[in-house]
PDB file of C-alpha atoms in Angstrom:
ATOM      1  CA  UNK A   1     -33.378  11.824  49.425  1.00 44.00           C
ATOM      2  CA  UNK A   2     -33.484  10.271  45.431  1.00 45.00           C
ATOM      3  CA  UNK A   3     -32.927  14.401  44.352  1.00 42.00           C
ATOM      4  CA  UNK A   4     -29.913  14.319  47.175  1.00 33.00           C
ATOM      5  CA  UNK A   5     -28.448  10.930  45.646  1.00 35.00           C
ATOM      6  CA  UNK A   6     -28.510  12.104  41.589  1.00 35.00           C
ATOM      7  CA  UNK A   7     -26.921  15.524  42.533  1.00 32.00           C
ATOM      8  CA  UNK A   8     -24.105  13.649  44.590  1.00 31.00           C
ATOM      9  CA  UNK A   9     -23.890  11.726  41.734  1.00 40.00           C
ATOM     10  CA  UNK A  10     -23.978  14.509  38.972  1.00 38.00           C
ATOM     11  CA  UNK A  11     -21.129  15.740  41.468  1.00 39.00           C
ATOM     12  CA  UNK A  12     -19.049  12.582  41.522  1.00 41.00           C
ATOM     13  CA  UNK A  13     -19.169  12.315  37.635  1.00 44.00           C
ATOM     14  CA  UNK A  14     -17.781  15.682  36.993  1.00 44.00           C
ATOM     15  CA  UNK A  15     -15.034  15.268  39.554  1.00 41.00           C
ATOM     16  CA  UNK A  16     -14.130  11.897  38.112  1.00 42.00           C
ATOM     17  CA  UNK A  17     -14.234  13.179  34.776  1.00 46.00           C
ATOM     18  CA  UNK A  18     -11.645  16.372  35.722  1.00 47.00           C
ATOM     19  CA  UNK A  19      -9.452  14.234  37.797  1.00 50.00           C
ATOM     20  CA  UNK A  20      -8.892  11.526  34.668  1.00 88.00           C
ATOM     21  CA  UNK A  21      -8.205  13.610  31.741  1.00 95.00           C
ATOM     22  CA  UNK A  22      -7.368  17.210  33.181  1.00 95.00           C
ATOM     23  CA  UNK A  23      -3.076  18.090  32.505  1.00 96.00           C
ATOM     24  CA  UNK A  24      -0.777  18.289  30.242  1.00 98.00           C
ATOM     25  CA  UNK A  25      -0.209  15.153  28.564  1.00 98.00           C
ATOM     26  CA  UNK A  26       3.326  14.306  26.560  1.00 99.00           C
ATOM     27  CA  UNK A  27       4.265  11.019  24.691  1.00 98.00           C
ATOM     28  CA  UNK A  28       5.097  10.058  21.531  1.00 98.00           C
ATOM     29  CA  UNK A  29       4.126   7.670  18.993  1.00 98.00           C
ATOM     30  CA  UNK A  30       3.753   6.795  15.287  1.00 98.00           C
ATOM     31  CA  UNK A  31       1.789   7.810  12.015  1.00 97.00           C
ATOM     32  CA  UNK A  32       0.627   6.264   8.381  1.00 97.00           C
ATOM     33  CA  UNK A  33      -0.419   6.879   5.348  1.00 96.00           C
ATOM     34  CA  UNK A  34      -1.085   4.799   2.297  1.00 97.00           C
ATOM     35  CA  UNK A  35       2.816   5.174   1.302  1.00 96.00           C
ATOM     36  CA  UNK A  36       4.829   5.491   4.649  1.00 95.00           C
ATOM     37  CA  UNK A  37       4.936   5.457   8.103  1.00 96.00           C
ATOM     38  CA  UNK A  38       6.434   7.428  10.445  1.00 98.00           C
ATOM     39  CA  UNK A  39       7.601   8.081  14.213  1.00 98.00           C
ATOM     40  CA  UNK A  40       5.879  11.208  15.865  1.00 98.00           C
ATOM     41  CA  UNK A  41       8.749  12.284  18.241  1.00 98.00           C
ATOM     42  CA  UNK A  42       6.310  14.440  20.253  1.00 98.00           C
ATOM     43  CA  UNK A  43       2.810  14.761  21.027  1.00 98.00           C
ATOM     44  CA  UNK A  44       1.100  16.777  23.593  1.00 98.00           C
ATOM     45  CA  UNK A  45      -2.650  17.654  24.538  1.00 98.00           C
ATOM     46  CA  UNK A  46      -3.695  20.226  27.602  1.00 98.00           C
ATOM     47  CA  UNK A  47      -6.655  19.328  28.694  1.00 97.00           C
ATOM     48  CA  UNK A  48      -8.908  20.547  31.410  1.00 96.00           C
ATOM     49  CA  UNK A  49     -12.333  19.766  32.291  1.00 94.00           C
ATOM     50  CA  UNK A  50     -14.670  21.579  34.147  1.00 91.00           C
ATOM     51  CA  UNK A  51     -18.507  20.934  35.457  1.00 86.00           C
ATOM     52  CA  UNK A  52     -20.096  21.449  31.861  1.00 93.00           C
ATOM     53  CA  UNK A  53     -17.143  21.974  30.000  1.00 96.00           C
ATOM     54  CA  UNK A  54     -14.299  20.185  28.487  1.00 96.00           C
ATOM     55  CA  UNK A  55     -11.451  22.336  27.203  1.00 97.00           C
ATOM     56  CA  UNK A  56      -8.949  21.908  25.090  1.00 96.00           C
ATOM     57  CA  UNK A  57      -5.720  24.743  25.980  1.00 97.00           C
ATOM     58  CA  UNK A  58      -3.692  23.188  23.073  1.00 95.00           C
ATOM     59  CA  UNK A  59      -1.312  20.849  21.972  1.00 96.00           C
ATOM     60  CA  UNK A  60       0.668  19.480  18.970  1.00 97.00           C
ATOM     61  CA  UNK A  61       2.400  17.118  17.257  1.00 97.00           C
ATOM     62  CA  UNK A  62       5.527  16.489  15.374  1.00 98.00           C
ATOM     63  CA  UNK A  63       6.170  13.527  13.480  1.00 97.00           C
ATOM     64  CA  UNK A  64       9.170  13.064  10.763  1.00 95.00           C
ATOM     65  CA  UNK A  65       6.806  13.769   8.098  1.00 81.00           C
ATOM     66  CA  UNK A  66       4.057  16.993   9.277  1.00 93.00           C
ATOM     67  CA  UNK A  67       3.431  18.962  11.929  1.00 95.00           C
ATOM     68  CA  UNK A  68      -0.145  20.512  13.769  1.00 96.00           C
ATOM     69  CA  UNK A  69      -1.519  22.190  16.439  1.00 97.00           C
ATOM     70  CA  UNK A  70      -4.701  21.923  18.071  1.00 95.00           C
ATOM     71  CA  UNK A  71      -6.180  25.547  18.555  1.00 95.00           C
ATOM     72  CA  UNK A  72      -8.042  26.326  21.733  1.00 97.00           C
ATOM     73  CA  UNK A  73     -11.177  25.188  22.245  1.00 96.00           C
ATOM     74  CA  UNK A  74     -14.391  24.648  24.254  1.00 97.00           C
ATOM     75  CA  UNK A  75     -17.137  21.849  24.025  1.00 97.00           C
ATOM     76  CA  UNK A  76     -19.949  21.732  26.296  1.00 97.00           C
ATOM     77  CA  UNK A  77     -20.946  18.211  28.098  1.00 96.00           C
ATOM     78  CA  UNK A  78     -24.436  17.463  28.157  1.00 96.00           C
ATOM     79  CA  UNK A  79     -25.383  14.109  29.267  1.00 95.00           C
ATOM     80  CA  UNK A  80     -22.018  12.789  27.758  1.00 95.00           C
ATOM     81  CA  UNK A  81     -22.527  14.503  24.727  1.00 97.00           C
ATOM     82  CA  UNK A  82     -19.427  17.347  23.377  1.00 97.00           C
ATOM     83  CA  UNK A  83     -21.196  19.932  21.987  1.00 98.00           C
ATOM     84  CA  UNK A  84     -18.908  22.766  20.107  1.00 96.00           C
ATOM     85  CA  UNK A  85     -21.368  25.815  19.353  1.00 92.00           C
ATOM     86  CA  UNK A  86     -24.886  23.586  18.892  1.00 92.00           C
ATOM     87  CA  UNK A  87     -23.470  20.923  16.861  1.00 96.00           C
ATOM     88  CA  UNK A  88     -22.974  17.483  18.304  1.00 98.00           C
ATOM     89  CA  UNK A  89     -19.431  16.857  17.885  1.00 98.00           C
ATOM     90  CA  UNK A  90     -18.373  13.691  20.520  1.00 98.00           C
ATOM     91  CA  UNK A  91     -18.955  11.917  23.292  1.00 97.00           C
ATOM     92  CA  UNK A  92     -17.160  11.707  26.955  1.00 96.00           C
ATOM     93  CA  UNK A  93     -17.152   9.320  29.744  1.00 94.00           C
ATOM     94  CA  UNK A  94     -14.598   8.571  32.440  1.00 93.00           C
ATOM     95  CA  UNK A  95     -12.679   6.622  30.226  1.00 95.00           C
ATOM     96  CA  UNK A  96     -12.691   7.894  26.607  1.00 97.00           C
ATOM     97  CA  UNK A  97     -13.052  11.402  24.749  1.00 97.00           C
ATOM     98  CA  UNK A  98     -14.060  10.817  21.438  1.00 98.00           C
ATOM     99  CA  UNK A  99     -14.380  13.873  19.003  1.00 97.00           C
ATOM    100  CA  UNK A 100     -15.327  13.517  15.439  1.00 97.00           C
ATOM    101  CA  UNK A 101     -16.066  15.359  12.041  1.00 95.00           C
ATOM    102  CA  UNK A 102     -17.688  12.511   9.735  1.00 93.00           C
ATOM    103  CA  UNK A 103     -18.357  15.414   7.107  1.00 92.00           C
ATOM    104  CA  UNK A 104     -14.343  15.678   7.201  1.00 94.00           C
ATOM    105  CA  UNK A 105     -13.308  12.226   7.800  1.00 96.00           C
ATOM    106  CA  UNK A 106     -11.820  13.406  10.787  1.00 97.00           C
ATOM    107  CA  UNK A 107     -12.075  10.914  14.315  1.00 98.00           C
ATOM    108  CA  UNK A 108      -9.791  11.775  17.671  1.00 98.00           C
ATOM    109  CA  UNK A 109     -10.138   9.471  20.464  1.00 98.00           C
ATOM    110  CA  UNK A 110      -8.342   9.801  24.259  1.00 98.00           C
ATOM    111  CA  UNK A 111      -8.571   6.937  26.329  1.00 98.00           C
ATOM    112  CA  UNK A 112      -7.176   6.850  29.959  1.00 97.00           C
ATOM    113  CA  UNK A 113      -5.754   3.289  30.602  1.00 96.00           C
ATOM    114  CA  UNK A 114      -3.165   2.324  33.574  1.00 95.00           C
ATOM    115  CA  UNK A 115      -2.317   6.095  33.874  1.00 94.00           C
ATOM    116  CA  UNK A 116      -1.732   6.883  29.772  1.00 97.00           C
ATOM    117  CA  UNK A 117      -3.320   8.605  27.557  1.00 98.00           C
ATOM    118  CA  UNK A 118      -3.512   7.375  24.654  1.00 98.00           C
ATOM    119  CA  UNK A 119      -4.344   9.257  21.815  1.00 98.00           C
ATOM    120  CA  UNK A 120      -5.303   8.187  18.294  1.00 98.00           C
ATOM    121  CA  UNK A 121      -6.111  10.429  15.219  1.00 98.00           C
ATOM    122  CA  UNK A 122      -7.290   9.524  11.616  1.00 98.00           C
ATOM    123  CA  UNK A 123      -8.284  11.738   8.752  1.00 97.00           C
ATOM    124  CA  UNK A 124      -9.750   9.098   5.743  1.00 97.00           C
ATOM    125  CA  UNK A 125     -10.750  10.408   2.581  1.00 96.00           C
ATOM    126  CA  UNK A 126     -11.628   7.494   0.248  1.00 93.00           C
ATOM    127  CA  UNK A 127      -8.337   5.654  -0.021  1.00 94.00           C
ATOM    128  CA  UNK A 128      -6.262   8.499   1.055  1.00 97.00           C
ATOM    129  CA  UNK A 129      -5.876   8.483   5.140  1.00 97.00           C
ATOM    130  CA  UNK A 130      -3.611  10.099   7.736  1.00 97.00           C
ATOM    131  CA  UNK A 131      -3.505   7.627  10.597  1.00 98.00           C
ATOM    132  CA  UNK A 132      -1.832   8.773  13.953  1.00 98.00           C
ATOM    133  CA  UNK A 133      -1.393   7.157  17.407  1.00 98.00           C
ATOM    134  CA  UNK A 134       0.791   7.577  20.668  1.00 98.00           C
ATOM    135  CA  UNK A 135       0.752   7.080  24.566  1.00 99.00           C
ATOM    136  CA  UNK A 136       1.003  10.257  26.316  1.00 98.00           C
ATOM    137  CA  UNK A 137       2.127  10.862  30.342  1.00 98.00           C
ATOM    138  CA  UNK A 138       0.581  13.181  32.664  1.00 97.00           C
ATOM    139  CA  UNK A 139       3.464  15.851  33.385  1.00 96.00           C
ATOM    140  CA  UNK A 140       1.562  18.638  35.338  1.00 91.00           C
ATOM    141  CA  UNK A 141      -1.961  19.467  36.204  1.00 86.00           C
TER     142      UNK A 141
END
């Protein structure tokens, strides 16, 4: 019966997992640096998550300023740890995907609030920093 309980739950937390951040998520939002800010007119993230798995299919932004596009890529979930390759690279729970580079100064969080998305990026490199944010809508699975 306890084995029967952990894998229902093991079940429920990947299911709750895909159903929160899987889609295609659009919004936009705003960006700063030590010398401006800016509006991002569009960001978007596909995401999909399977059992073990958490995929990113893409997405971009475009801001007045710069422009980038997230490649394709795969992490694998181990006890809410994102793994890309071996390397530790994040963390995951129903709420918040949070993928960082400290090596790089790099830090990308997602959390799921009231239906959003909202995103948040920052590269820092001593004073120098790139500092994005924006609330993104579901538009498709």
């Amino acid at each position: 019966m306890r084995h029967l309980c952990f894998l229902l739950s093991l079940i429920y937390s990947s299911m709750a997992l895909s159903f929160g951040f899987s889609g295609v998520w659009i919004g936009s939002g705003e960006g700063q640096t030590p010398t401006t800010s800016f509006n991002c007119s569009e960001v978007e993230m596909r995401i999909h998550i399977e059992e073990d798995k958490l995929i990113l299919r893409g997405g971009h932004y475009n801001c007045d300023s710069l422009s980038a596009e997230y490649p394709y890529s795969v992490f694998t979930i181990k006890d809410g740890v994102l793994f890309e390759r071996d390397q530790a690279v994040g963390t995951i729970d129903e709420q918040t995907i949070l993928l960082e580079s400290p090596k790089d100064g790099f830090e990308m969080t997602l959390n799921l609030y009231n239906g959003s998305l909202y995103f948040n990026e920052a590269w820092v490199d001593g004073e120098d920093y790139l500092v994005l944010g924006a609330e993104l809508k579901r538009i498709a699975n």
